[in-house]
């Protein structure tokens, strides 16, 4: 599609007229329009236009001077918009659709609410709750910027120039004034800059009222801000359409009980504060649902290049027919995806590079979710939609795992006793995936946990299975595309015989593996490199044990353990009593032989608290899985009673 013409506008406009000035409704959807095709000189002739449909095009920006001052309804769904500040030119706008723009975030949603005071609906939903949130944020930011101004002016010496001081104030305010969750930082910094510039322009004598309904000069301020470069999207940006299907319960406890029980007493207990207890997977959002099983959770990775291994404070959880994405700081459910009839067992993140129609490269996170039906759903979390389904297995999928070195390579492990390596590929311009199968790995029992070998993830894959711990060669330069287990690992103590279930598996660092389920009441730490060197040509190999960790003596299975690889020394595991066992194993890994006869005690045990906001029937619960982000700032735990618990480390 080339530039618009007056003839095309009259053909697609309503009511039918030979004069552009009489058109009130215009449908320009599905024309593959680029931003440069929107000619302001032509469109400004639509003096009476009230409704404009630009959906299903290829727009990355909206021109700033379209002159459509009477516009009340605007549809821009399914484009590639990356900024919303140009919307300030439509002060009468009442309804707006922005769904399917994958590069917009929750901060853009707040900007829309601030810029358009008459807005009643966004994406078909009532906009009043977002407006109230923006009003509260704006009031607090105005107060903080004013306080910063007073402190800043008091610190100036008489000889400092006024213009330089004012410029320095704006920079310092943007740098130092903080409020709200990290996921909203793009919006808050945008507003701090605007408030600071307004304050400087008034000489400090007045600050614009924080009441959104009384901001008469905000449009001018927004237009001025458009002249500045648009900030890059943060790696933890979240979807534009916040889900209303959530129930957040905040704990009233000040601190969870900790038990520092390290053997030598040298490691103090971590200070972990319980922040939120959520029942966001409840059937029909019922607070009485304490039966939905929650199975897996994973923190979102950084999606900006050059930040490998970093994570945000955003965690994905799955259980029942829903996948939820949660901001750990606020406890807000940022997005909820439901698949009726499904039961999700596993989630895994990756960060992909997407090339837009205009040739621009962008990074965004993709969440893979799978379960009972054997299908993998690829969710574009920031935009809030499912952009692909892989019919991976005929039976349920137990677990998923992305390759740490190839962002598009995904392992799926199923109850059909197969592990398949997929290349999900890069999405096309319509954000659709075309997955291809690379390898099939046969198992003799159901695979429960997948773990690429940390020191050589492109060469070997470990799996904890119902029948033990197995290893496969996954090199893609080998001709055989269907392979059997190359090595089975067994454990040396008397109770550790071949064929014992391994339901917990993770690398503590590049060499040390933590595994669970192969012995009651213990977690085993063993060396991959030492075990592999001693393998020879054997198909069954005893692992080289470095240490045993004391754990719950329960006979119940499927409590998944996790580690913090960036920390290289933390092991986490829940139990049947609702406790979280925390081990700092750095001292264990450096100790010299012989190994202690008794298993090493945990550094700390977090006791399950009873938040007053939850039903009093939740007195005991099993913690199926617990994970922390690599910096161990946040910890998320899943229970068998439909509760997501989030702690923060201090």
Coordinates of C-alpha atoms in Angstrom, one line a residue:
X1 CA 0.0 0.0 0.0
X2 CA 1.3 3.4 -0.9
X3 CA 0.4 6.9 0.4
X4 CA -3.3 7.6 1.1
X5 CA -5.3 9.5 -1.5
X6 CA -8.4 11.6 -1.2
X7 CA -10.3 9.1 -3.4
X8 CA -9.5 6.2 -1.1
X9 CA -10.6 8.2 1.9
X10 CA -14.0 9.0 0.3
X11 CA -14.4 5.3 -0.8
X12 CA -13.9 4.0 2.7
X13 CA -15.5 6.9 4.6
X14 CA -19.0 7.2 6.0
X15 CA -21.3 8.8 5.3
X16 CA -20.6 8.6 1.6
X17 CA -19.6 12.1 0.3
X18 CA -17.5 13.8 -2.3
X19 CA -16.1 16.1 0.4
X20 CA -13.6 15.0 3.0
X21 CA -14.9 17.5 5.5
X22 CA -18.2 15.7 5.8
X23 CA -16.8 12.2 6.6
X24 CA -17.4 11.1 10.2
X25 CA -16.2 7.5 10.2
X26 CA -13.2 6.1 8.3
X27 CA -12.1 2.5 8.0
X28 CA -8.4 2.2 7.0
X29 CA -7.8 -1.2 8.5
X30 CA -5.9 -4.1 6.8
X31 CA -4.2 -1.9 4.2
X32 CA -0.6 -2.7 5.3
X33 CA -0.1 1.0 6.0
X34 CA 3.3 2.3 7.3
X35 CA 3.6 5.3 9.5
X36 CA 4.9 7.4 6.6
X37 CA 1.7 6.7 4.6
X38 CA -0.4 8.8 7.1
X39 CA -0.2 12.2 5.4
X40 CA -1.1 15.0 7.9
X41 CA -1.9 17.4 5.1
X42 CA -4.5 15.0 3.7
X43 CA -6.0 13.8 7.0
X44 CA -6.3 17.2 8.5
X45 CA -9.0 17.9 5.9
X46 CA -11.3 15.4 7.8
X47 CA -12.7 18.2 10.0
X48 CA -15.7 16.2 11.2
X49 CA -14.0 12.8 11.7
X50 CA -15.1 11.1 14.9
X51 CA -14.2 7.5 14.4
X52 CA -11.0 6.1 12.8
X53 CA -10.0 2.5 12.3
X54 CA -6.2 1.9 11.7
X55 CA -6.1 -1.7 13.0
X56 CA -4.3 -4.5 11.3
X57 CA -1.6 -2.4 9.6
X58 CA 2.1 -1.9 10.1
X59 CA 2.3 1.4 12.0
X60 CA 5.2 1.9 14.4
X61 CA 4.3 5.5 15.3
X62 CA 1.5 8.0 14.7
X63 CA 2.3 11.4 13.2
X64 CA 2.1 14.2 15.7
X65 CA 0.0 16.6 13.7
X66 CA -2.9 14.8 12.1
X67 CA -5.3 17.6 13.1
X68 CA -8.2 15.3 14.0
X69 CA -9.3 17.3 17.0
X70 CA -12.9 15.9 17.1
X71 CA -11.8 12.2 17.1
X72 CA -13.7 10.2 19.7
X73 CA -13.0 6.6 18.7
X74 CA -9.6 5.3 17.6
X75 CA -8.7 1.7 16.7
X76 CA -5.0 0.8 16.4
X77 CA -5.1 -2.9 17.3
X78 CA -2.5 -5.3 15.7
X79 CA 0.1 -2.8 14.7
X80 CA 3.7 -2.3 15.9
X81 CA 3.3 0.9 17.9
X82 CA 6.1 1.5 20.4
X83 CA 5.0 4.8 21.8
X84 CA 1.7 6.4 22.7
X85 CA 2.6 10.1 23.4
X86 CA 1.3 11.1 20.0
X87 CA -2.3 10.3 21.2
X88 CA -2.3 13.6 23.2
X89 CA -3.4 15.3 19.9
X90 CA -6.8 13.7 20.3
X91 CA -8.1 15.4 23.5
X92 CA -11.7 14.3 22.9
X93 CA -10.9 10.6 22.6
X94 CA -13.4 8.4 24.5
X95 CA -12.6 4.9 23.2
X96 CA -9.2 3.4 22.2
X97 CA -8.1 0.0 21.0
X98 CA -4.4 -0.9 21.2
X99 CA -4.5 -4.7 21.6
X100 CA -2.0 -6.7 19.6
X101 CA 0.8 -4.1 19.7
X102 CA 3.6 -6.3 21.1
X103 CA 6.0 -3.5 22.0
X104 CA 3.6 -1.5 24.3
X105 CA 3.8 -2.0 28.0
X106 CA 1.8 -1.3 31.2
X107 CA 3.7 2.1 31.4
X108 CA 2.2 3.0 28.0
X109 CA -1.2 2.1 29.4
X110 CA -0.7 4.6 32.2
X111 CA 0.5 7.2 29.7
X112 CA -2.7 6.8 27.7
X113 CA -4.8 7.4 30.8
X114 CA -2.8 10.5 31.7
X115 CA -2.9 12.0 28.2
X116 CA -6.6 11.4 27.5
X117 CA -8.8 12.7 30.4
X118 CA -12.1 11.9 28.5
X119 CA -11.1 8.2 27.9
X120 CA -13.9 5.8 29.0
X121 CA -12.8 2.5 27.4
X122 CA -9.4 1.0 26.5
X123 CA -9.4 -2.3 24.6
X124 CA -13.1 -2.7 25.3
X125 CA -12.7 -2.4 29.1
X126 CA -13.6 0.4 31.5
X127 CA -10.7 2.8 32.0
X128 CA -11.7 4.2 35.4
X129 CA -9.5 2.0 37.5
X130 CA -6.4 2.8 35.5
X131 CA -7.3 6.5 35.8
X132 CA -7.5 6.2 39.6
X133 CA -4.1 4.5 39.6
X134 CA -2.6 7.3 37.5
X135 CA -4.1 9.9 39.7
X136 CA -2.6 8.4 42.9
X137 CA 0.8 8.0 41.2
X138 CA 0.7 11.5 39.9
X139 CA -0.1 13.0 43.2
X140 CA 2.7 11.1 45.0
X141 CA 5.2 12.0 42.2
X142 CA 4.3 15.7 42.4
X143 CA 4.8 15.7 46.1
X144 CA 8.2 14.0 45.8
X145 CA 9.5 16.2 43.0
X146 CA 8.4 19.3 45.1
X147 CA 10.3 18.0 48.1
X148 CA 13.3 17.3 45.9
X149 CA 13.1 20.9 44.5
X150 CA 13.2 22.4 48.0
X151 CA 16.1 20.2 49.0
X152 CA 18.0 21.0 45.8
X153 CA 17.5 24.8 46.0
X154 CA 18.6 24.8 49.6
X155 CA 21.9 23.2 48.6
X156 CA 22.8 25.8 45.9
X157 CA 25.5 28.4 46.4
X158 CA 24.8 32.0 45.4
X159 CA 27.3 32.0 42.6
X160 CA 25.7 29.1 40.7
X161 CA 23.9 30.2 37.6
X162 CA 20.2 29.9 37.5
X163 CA 19.9 28.2 34.1
X164 CA 22.5 25.6 34.9
X165 CA 21.0 25.0 38.2
X166 CA 17.6 24.4 36.6
X167 CA 18.9 22.0 34.1
X168 CA 20.8 20.1 36.8
X169 CA 17.6 19.9 38.9
X170 CA 15.7 18.2 36.1
X171 CA 18.5 15.6 35.6
X172 CA 18.8 15.0 39.4
X173 CA 15.0 14.6 39.8
X174 CA 14.8 12.0 37.0
X175 CA 17.7 10.2 38.5
X176 CA 16.7 10.3 42.2
X177 CA 12.9 10.5 42.5
X178 CA 11.5 7.0 42.7
X179 CA 8.1 5.7 43.5
X180 CA 6.1 2.6 42.6
X181 CA 7.1 -0.9 41.3
X182 CA 10.0 -1.3 38.9
X183 CA 7.7 -2.4 36.2
X184 CA 6.2 1.2 36.1
X185 CA 9.6 3.0 36.2
X186 CA 9.3 4.1 32.5
X187 CA 6.0 5.9 33.3
X188 CA 7.2 7.4 36.6
X189 CA 10.4 8.7 35.1
X190 CA 8.4 10.2 32.2
X191 CA 6.1 12.0 34.6
X192 CA 9.0 13.1 36.9
X193 CA 10.7 14.8 33.9
X194 CA 7.4 16.6 33.0
X195 CA 6.7 17.7 36.5
X196 CA 10.3 18.9 37.0
X197 CA 10.2 20.9 33.8
X198 CA 6.9 22.5 34.8
X199 CA 8.3 23.4 38.2
X200 CA 11.4 24.9 36.7
X201 CA 9.3 26.9 34.2
X202 CA 7.2 28.4 37.0
X203 CA 10.4 29.3 39.0
X204 CA 9.3 27.0 41.8
X205 CA 6.2 29.1 42.6
X206 CA 3.7 26.5 41.6
X207 CA 3.3 22.9 40.7
X208 CA 0.6 21.5 38.5
X209 CA -2.3 20.0 40.5
X210 CA -2.0 16.2 40.6
X211 CA -5.7 15.8 40.0
X212 CA -5.9 14.3 36.5
X213 CA -9.2 16.0 35.7
X214 CA -7.8 19.5 36.3
X215 CA -4.6 19.2 34.1
X216 CA -5.3 21.8 31.5
X217 CA -1.7 22.0 30.3
X218 CA -0.7 18.3 30.1
X219 CA -1.2 18.1 26.3
X220 CA 1.4 20.8 25.7
X221 CA 3.8 19.1 28.1
X222 CA 3.3 15.8 26.4
X223 CA 3.9 17.2 23.0
X224 CA 7.2 18.8 24.2
X225 CA 8.2 15.4 25.6
X226 CA 7.8 13.9 22.1
X227 CA 10.8 15.8 20.9
X228 CA 13.0 13.8 23.2
X229 CA 14.2 10.3 22.2
X230 CA 11.8 7.6 23.4
X231 CA 13.3 5.5 26.2
X232 CA 14.2 1.9 25.5
X233 CA 11.8 -0.7 26.8
X234 CA 12.9 -2.3 30.0
X235 CA 13.5 -6.0 30.1
X236 CA 10.7 -6.5 32.6
X237 CA 8.1 -4.5 30.8
X238 CA 4.7 -6.1 31.2
X239 CA 1.5 -6.4 29.1
X240 CA -0.7 -3.5 28.2
X241 CA -3.9 -5.2 29.2
X242 CA -3.8 -6.0 32.9
X243 CA -6.0 -8.9 33.8
X244 CA -8.9 -8.2 36.2
X245 CA -9.1 -11.8 37.1
X246 CA -7.0 -11.8 40.2
X247 CA -7.2 -11.9 43.9
X248 CA -4.3 -10.6 45.9
X249 CA -3.9 -11.2 49.6
X250 CA -1.1 -9.3 51.3
X251 CA 0.3 -10.8 54.5
X252 CA 0.0 -8.7 57.7
X253 CA 3.1 -10.5 59.2
X254 CA 6.2 -8.4 59.5
X255 CA 8.6 -11.3 59.0
X256 CA 8.5 -15.0 58.4
X257 CA 10.1 -17.2 61.0
X258 CA 13.5 -18.5 60.1
X259 CA 15.6 -21.3 61.6
X260 CA 19.4 -20.8 61.4
X261 CA 20.5 -24.3 61.8
X262 CA 23.9 -24.4 60.0
X263 CA 26.3 -27.0 61.4
X264 CA 29.0 -24.5 62.3
X265 CA 26.7 -21.5 63.0
X266 CA 28.7 -19.3 60.7
X267 CA 25.9 -18.6 58.2
X268 CA 23.2 -16.3 59.6
X269 CA 19.6 -16.7 58.7
X270 CA 18.4 -14.8 55.7
X271 CA 16.0 -12.0 56.4
X272 CA 13.0 -12.9 54.2
X273 CA 9.8 -10.9 54.5
X274 CA 6.5 -12.4 53.3
X275 CA 5.0 -9.9 50.8
X276 CA 2.0 -11.5 49.1
X277 CA -0.2 -14.6 49.2
X278 CA -2.3 -15.0 46.0
X279 CA -5.1 -17.3 44.9
X280 CA -4.9 -16.2 41.3
X281 CA -5.4 -19.7 39.8
X282 CA -8.8 -20.2 41.5
X283 CA -11.7 -21.6 39.5
X284 CA -14.1 -18.8 38.7
X285 CA -11.9 -16.6 40.9
X286 CA -13.4 -18.2 44.0
X287 CA -11.6 -17.5 47.3
X288 CA -13.0 -20.8 48.5
X289 CA -10.9 -22.8 45.9
X290 CA -8.1 -24.4 47.9
X291 CA -7.8 -27.5 45.7
X292 CA -6.3 -26.3 42.4
X293 CA -2.8 -27.7 42.2
X294 CA 0.1 -25.3 41.3
X295 CA 3.0 -27.1 39.6
X296 CA 5.7 -24.8 38.3
X297 CA 7.0 -21.3 38.3
X298 CA 9.9 -19.4 36.6
X299 CA 11.3 -15.9 36.7
X300 CA 11.4 -13.9 33.5
X301 CA 14.9 -13.5 32.0
X302 CA 16.3 -10.2 30.9
X303 CA 15.2 -9.6 27.3
X304 CA 17.8 -7.0 26.4
X305 CA 21.0 -8.3 24.7
X306 CA 24.1 -8.3 26.9
X307 CA 22.2 -9.2 30.1
X308 CA 22.4 -13.0 30.0
X309 CA 21.4 -14.6 33.2
X310 CA 19.7 -11.5 34.7
X311 CA 16.1 -11.6 35.7
X312 CA 13.3 -9.2 36.5
X313 CA 11.0 -9.3 39.4
X314 CA 8.3 -10.9 37.2
X315 CA 7.5 -14.5 37.8
X316 CA 5.2 -16.9 35.8
X317 CA 3.2 -19.6 37.6
X318 CA 1.0 -22.4 36.3
X319 CA -1.7 -24.6 37.7
X320 CA -5.1 -25.7 36.7
X321 CA -6.2 -24.2 33.5
X322 CA -4.3 -20.9 34.0
X323 CA -0.9 -19.4 33.6
X324 CA -0.3 -16.2 35.6
X325 CA 2.4 -13.6 35.3
X326 CA 3.0 -11.7 38.6
X327 CA 4.9 -8.6 39.7
X328 CA 6.6 -9.8 42.9
X329 CA 7.0 -6.3 44.3
X330 CA 3.4 -5.3 44.1
X331 CA 1.7 -8.7 44.0
X332 CA -0.3 -7.5 40.9
X333 CA -1.3 -10.2 38.4
X334 CA 0.0 -8.6 35.2
X335 CA -1.6 -11.2 32.9
X336 CA -3.6 -14.3 33.1
X337 CA -3.9 -16.8 30.3
X338 CA -6.6 -19.5 30.5
X339 CA -7.1 -22.6 28.3
X340 CA -10.3 -24.4 29.3
X341 CA -9.9 -28.1 29.7
X342 CA -6.1 -27.8 30.1
X343 CA -4.1 -28.5 33.2
X344 CA -0.7 -26.7 33.0
X345 CA 2.3 -28.6 34.5
X346 CA 5.3 -26.5 33.4
X347 CA 6.4 -23.1 32.2
X348 CA 9.7 -21.8 30.7
X349 CA 10.9 -18.4 29.4
X350 CA 13.1 -17.3 26.6
X351 CA 14.0 -13.9 25.1
X352 CA 13.8 -13.6 21.3
X353 CA 14.9 -11.1 18.7
X354 CA 12.1 -10.0 16.5
X355 CA 12.5 -8.1 13.2
X356 CA 9.6 -5.7 12.4
X357 CA 8.2 -5.1 8.9
X358 CA 10.3 -1.9 8.8
X359 CA 13.5 -3.9 9.5
X360 CA 13.9 -2.8 13.1
X361 CA 15.2 -5.4 15.7
X362 CA 13.3 -5.7 19.0
X363 CA 13.6 -8.0 22.0
X364 CA 10.7 -9.5 23.8
X365 CA 10.0 -12.4 26.1
X366 CA 8.1 -15.5 25.2
X367 CA 6.7 -17.9 27.8
X368 CA 6.2 -21.5 26.9
X369 CA 3.5 -23.4 28.9
X370 CA 2.4 -27.0 28.6
X371 CA 0.6 -29.7 30.4
X372 CA -2.2 -32.4 30.2
X373 CA -3.0 -32.0 26.5
X374 CA 0.5 -32.4 25.3
X375 CA 0.5 -29.0 23.5
X376 CA 3.0 -26.2 24.0
X377 CA 1.5 -22.7 24.0
X378 CA 3.9 -19.9 23.2
X379 CA 2.6 -16.8 25.0
X380 CA 3.7 -13.2 24.1
X381 CA 3.3 -11.9 27.6
X382 CA 3.8 -8.2 27.0
X383 CA 1.1 -8.1 24.4
X384 CA -1.1 -10.6 26.1
X385 CA -1.9 -13.2 23.5
X386 CA -1.0 -16.7 22.5
X387 CA 1.1 -16.6 19.3
X388 CA 1.6 -20.2 18.6
X389 CA 0.7 -23.8 19.6
X390 CA 3.0 -26.8 19.1
X391 CA 1.3 -30.2 19.2
X392 CA 4.3 -31.7 20.7
X393 CA 3.1 -35.0 22.2
X394 CA 0.1 -37.3 22.3
X395 CA 0.3 -37.6 26.1
X396 CA 0.8 -35.0 28.8
X397 CA 4.0 -32.9 29.0
X398 CA 5.6 -33.2 32.4
X399 CA 8.2 -30.4 32.0
X400 CA 9.8 -27.9 29.6
X401 CA 13.3 -26.4 29.3
X402 CA 14.8 -23.9 26.9
X403 CA 18.4 -24.2 25.9
X404 CA 20.6 -21.7 27.7
X405 CA 22.7 -21.1 24.6
X406 CA 20.1 -21.2 21.8
X407 CA 17.1 -19.0 22.5
X408 CA 14.8 -20.9 20.1
X409 CA 15.6 -24.4 21.2
X410 CA 13.0 -26.0 23.5
X411 CA 13.1 -29.4 25.2
X412 CA 9.7 -31.0 26.0
X413 CA 9.5 -34.1 28.2
X414 CA 6.3 -36.2 28.2
X415 CA 4.5 -39.1 29.8
X416 CA 4.9 -40.9 26.4
X417 CA 8.5 -41.5 27.6
X418 CA 10.0 -39.2 25.1
X419 CA 12.0 -36.0 25.2
X420 CA 11.9 -33.9 22.0
X421 CA 14.1 -31.0 21.1
X422 CA 12.3 -28.3 19.1
X423 CA 13.4 -25.2 17.2
X424 CA 10.5 -22.9 17.7
X425 CA 12.1 -20.5 15.2
X426 CA 11.8 -16.7 15.1
X427 CA 8.2 -15.4 14.7
X428 CA 7.2 -13.9 11.3
X429 CA 5.8 -10.5 10.7
X430 CA 2.4 -11.7 11.9
X431 CA 4.0 -13.0 15.1
X432 CA 3.4 -16.7 14.2
X433 CA 5.9 -19.5 15.0
X434 CA 6.8 -22.4 12.7
X435 CA 8.3 -25.0 15.0
X436 CA 10.5 -27.9 13.7
X437 CA 11.6 -31.1 15.4
X438 CA 15.3 -31.5 15.8
X439 CA 15.8 -34.6 18.1
X440 CA 13.8 -37.3 19.8
X441 CA 15.3 -38.9 23.0
X442 CA 13.8 -42.1 24.2
X443 CA 13.5 -42.9 27.9
X444 CA 12.6 -46.1 29.8
X445 CA 10.5 -44.2 32.3
X446 CA 8.6 -40.9 32.6
X447 CA 11.0 -37.9 32.5
X448 CA 10.3 -35.5 35.4
X449 CA 13.0 -32.8 35.3
X450 CA 15.3 -31.6 32.5
X451 CA 18.7 -30.0 33.0
X452 CA 21.2 -29.2 30.2
X453 CA 24.7 -29.8 31.5
X454 CA 26.0 -26.4 32.7
X455 CA 29.5 -26.7 31.3
X456 CA 28.4 -28.1 27.9
X457 CA 24.7 -27.5 27.3
X458 CA 24.9 -28.1 23.6
X459 CA 26.4 -31.6 24.2
X460 CA 24.6 -33.3 27.0
X461 CA 21.2 -33.2 28.7
X462 CA 20.4 -34.7 32.1
X463 CA 17.0 -35.8 33.1
X464 CA 15.5 -36.9 36.4
X465 CA 13.1 -39.7 35.6
X466 CA 10.8 -42.1 37.4
X467 CA 13.4 -44.7 36.9
X468 CA 16.5 -42.7 37.8
X469 CA 18.9 -40.1 36.4
X470 CA 19.8 -40.4 32.7
X471 CA 22.0 -38.5 30.2
X472 CA 21.8 -38.1 26.4
X473 CA 24.1 -36.8 23.8
X474 CA 22.2 -33.9 22.2
X475 CA 24.8 -32.7 19.6
X476 CA 23.0 -31.6 16.5
X477 CA 26.0 -32.4 14.2
X478 CA 25.4 -36.1 14.8
X479 CA 23.5 -38.0 12.0
X480 CA 21.1 -40.0 14.3
X481 CA 18.0 -37.9 15.1
X482 CA 16.5 -40.5 17.5
X483 CA 18.6 -41.6 20.4
X484 CA 18.5 -43.7 23.6
X485 CA 19.9 -42.9 27.0
X486 CA 23.7 -42.9 26.8
X487 CA 24.4 -43.1 30.6
X488 CA 22.4 -43.9 33.7
X489 CA 23.7 -42.4 36.9
X490 CA 23.3 -44.3 40.2
X491 CA 24.0 -43.2 43.8
X492 CA 26.5 -44.9 46.1
X493 CA 24.7 -45.2 49.4
X494 CA 23.0 -48.5 50.2
X495 CA 19.5 -47.3 49.5
X496 CA 20.5 -45.7 46.2
X497 CA 20.0 -48.4 43.7
X498 CA 19.4 -48.1 40.0
X499 CA 15.8 -47.4 39.2
X500 CA 15.0 -45.0 42.0
X501 CA 13.0 -41.9 41.1
X502 CA 14.8 -38.6 40.7
X503 CA 12.3 -35.8 41.0
X504 CA 14.6 -32.9 41.7
X505 CA 17.6 -31.9 39.5
X506 CA 19.6 -28.7 39.1
X507 CA 23.1 -27.4 38.7
X508 CA 24.5 -25.5 41.6
X509 CA 27.4 -24.2 39.5
X510 CA 29.2 -25.3 36.3
X511 CA 30.1 -28.6 37.8
X512 CA 28.0 -29.5 40.9
X513 CA 24.6 -31.2 40.5
X514 CA 21.9 -31.2 43.2
X515 CA 19.5 -34.2 42.9
X516 CA 16.6 -35.4 45.1
X517 CA 14.4 -38.4 45.2
X518 CA 17.1 -41.0 45.1
X519 CA 17.1 -41.4 48.9
X520 CA 14.7 -40.6 51.7
X521 CA 15.4 -37.5 53.7
X522 CA 18.4 -36.4 51.7
X523 CA 19.5 -34.2 48.8
X524 CA 22.7 -35.3 47.0
X525 CA 25.4 -33.0 45.7
X526 CA 27.7 -34.6 43.1
X527 CA 30.3 -33.7 40.6
X528 CA 29.5 -33.9 36.9
X529 CA 33.1 -33.6 35.8
X530 CA 34.5 -36.2 38.2
X531 CA 31.7 -38.6 37.5
X532 CA 32.1 -38.2 33.7
X533 CA 35.9 -38.7 33.8
X534 CA 35.4 -42.0 35.6
X535 CA 32.8 -43.3 33.2
X536 CA 34.9 -45.0 30.6
X537 CA 32.6 -47.0 28.3
X538 CA 30.1 -48.0 31.0
X539 CA 26.4 -47.3 30.6
X540 CA 25.8 -47.3 34.3
X541 CA 28.0 -45.0 36.4
X542 CA 28.1 -44.3 40.1
X543 CA 28.2 -40.6 40.8
X544 CA 31.0 -38.9 42.7
X545 CA 29.3 -37.6 45.8
X546 CA 30.5 -34.4 47.3
X547 CA 28.0 -34.0 50.1
X548 CA 24.6 -35.1 51.4
X549 CA 22.1 -32.5 52.6
X550 CA 19.5 -33.2 55.2
X551 CA 15.9 -32.9 54.0
X552 CA 12.4 -34.0 55.1
X553 CA 12.0 -37.8 55.7
X554 CA 8.7 -37.8 53.8
X555 CA 7.8 -40.6 51.4
X556 CA 5.8 -38.2 49.2
X557 CA 7.3 -37.4 45.9
X558 CA 7.5 -34.5 43.3
X559 CA 8.8 -31.7 45.5
X560 CA 11.0 -29.9 43.0
X561 CA 14.3 -28.4 44.1
X562 CA 15.9 -25.3 42.6
X563 CA 19.2 -23.4 42.7
X564 CA 20.5 -19.9 42.1
X565 CA 23.2 -20.4 39.4
X566 CA 24.4 -16.8 39.5
X567 CA 24.9 -17.1 43.3
X568 CA 26.6 -20.6 42.9
X569 CA 25.8 -21.8 46.3
X570 CA 22.1 -21.8 47.2
X571 CA 19.8 -24.8 47.0
X572 CA 16.0 -24.5 47.7
X573 CA 13.4 -27.1 48.3
X574 CA 9.8 -27.2 49.7
X575 CA 8.3 -30.1 51.8
X576 CA 5.0 -31.7 52.9
X577 CA 4.7 -29.4 55.9
X578 CA 4.8 -26.1 53.9
X579 CA 8.4 -25.4 54.9
X580 CA 11.1 -24.0 52.5
X581 CA 14.5 -25.6 53.1
X582 CA 17.4 -23.2 52.3
X583 CA 21.0 -24.4 52.0
X584 CA 24.1 -22.3 51.5
X585 CA 26.4 -25.0 50.3
X586 CA 29.5 -22.9 49.4
X587 CA 31.3 -24.2 52.5
X588 CA 30.3 -27.7 51.7
X589 CA 31.7 -27.5 48.2
X590 CA 35.1 -26.3 49.4
X591 CA 35.6 -28.8 52.2
X592 CA 38.3 -31.5 51.9
X593 CA 37.7 -35.3 52.0
X594 CA 36.7 -37.3 53.9
X595 CA 33.0 -36.3 53.7
X596 CA 31.1 -35.9 57.0
X597 CA 29.2 -39.1 58.0
X598 CA 26.0 -37.2 58.7
X599 CA 24.1 -35.2 56.1
X600 CA 24.6 -31.4 56.3
X601 CA 21.8 -29.5 58.0
X602 CA 20.0 -26.7 56.1
X603 CA 21.2 -23.2 56.7
X604 CA 17.6 -22.1 57.3
X605 CA 14.0 -23.3 57.2
X606 CA 11.2 -20.9 56.4
X607 CA 8.1 -21.9 58.3
X608 CA 4.7 -21.5 56.5
X609 CA 3.0 -18.5 57.9
X610 CA -0.8 -18.1 58.3
X611 CA -1.7 -14.8 56.6
X612 CA -4.9 -13.4 58.2
X613 CA -6.3 -12.5 54.8
X614 CA -6.6 -16.1 53.8
X615 CA -9.1 -18.7 54.9
X616 CA -8.3 -20.1 58.3
X617 CA -8.6 -23.6 56.9
X618 CA -5.1 -23.1 55.3
X619 CA -3.2 -24.3 58.4
X620 CA -1.0 -26.8 56.6
X621 CA 0.1 -27.0 52.9
X622 CA 2.7 -28.7 50.8
X623 CA 5.2 -26.5 48.9
X624 CA 5.5 -28.2 45.5
X625 CA 8.1 -25.8 44.1
X626 CA 10.1 -22.8 45.2
X627 CA 12.3 -20.6 43.1
X628 CA 14.4 -17.5 43.6
X629 CA 15.7 -15.1 41.0
X630 CA 19.6 -15.3 40.7
X631 CA 20.1 -12.3 42.8
X632 CA 17.9 -13.9 45.5
X633 CA 15.9 -10.7 45.8
X634 CA 12.5 -12.5 45.5
X635 CA 11.4 -16.0 46.3
X636 CA 8.2 -17.6 45.0
X637 CA 6.7 -20.8 46.4
X638 CA 3.8 -22.8 45.0
X639 CA 1.5 -25.0 47.1
X640 CA -1.0 -27.8 46.7
X641 CA -3.7 -25.5 48.2
X642 CA -3.8 -23.0 45.3
X643 CA -1.6 -20.4 47.0
X644 CA 1.4 -18.5 45.5
X645 CA 3.6 -17.1 48.2
X646 CA 6.1 -14.4 47.6
X647 CA 9.0 -13.4 49.9
X648 CA 11.4 -10.5 49.6
X649 CA 15.0 -10.7 50.9
X650 CA 16.4 -7.8 52.9

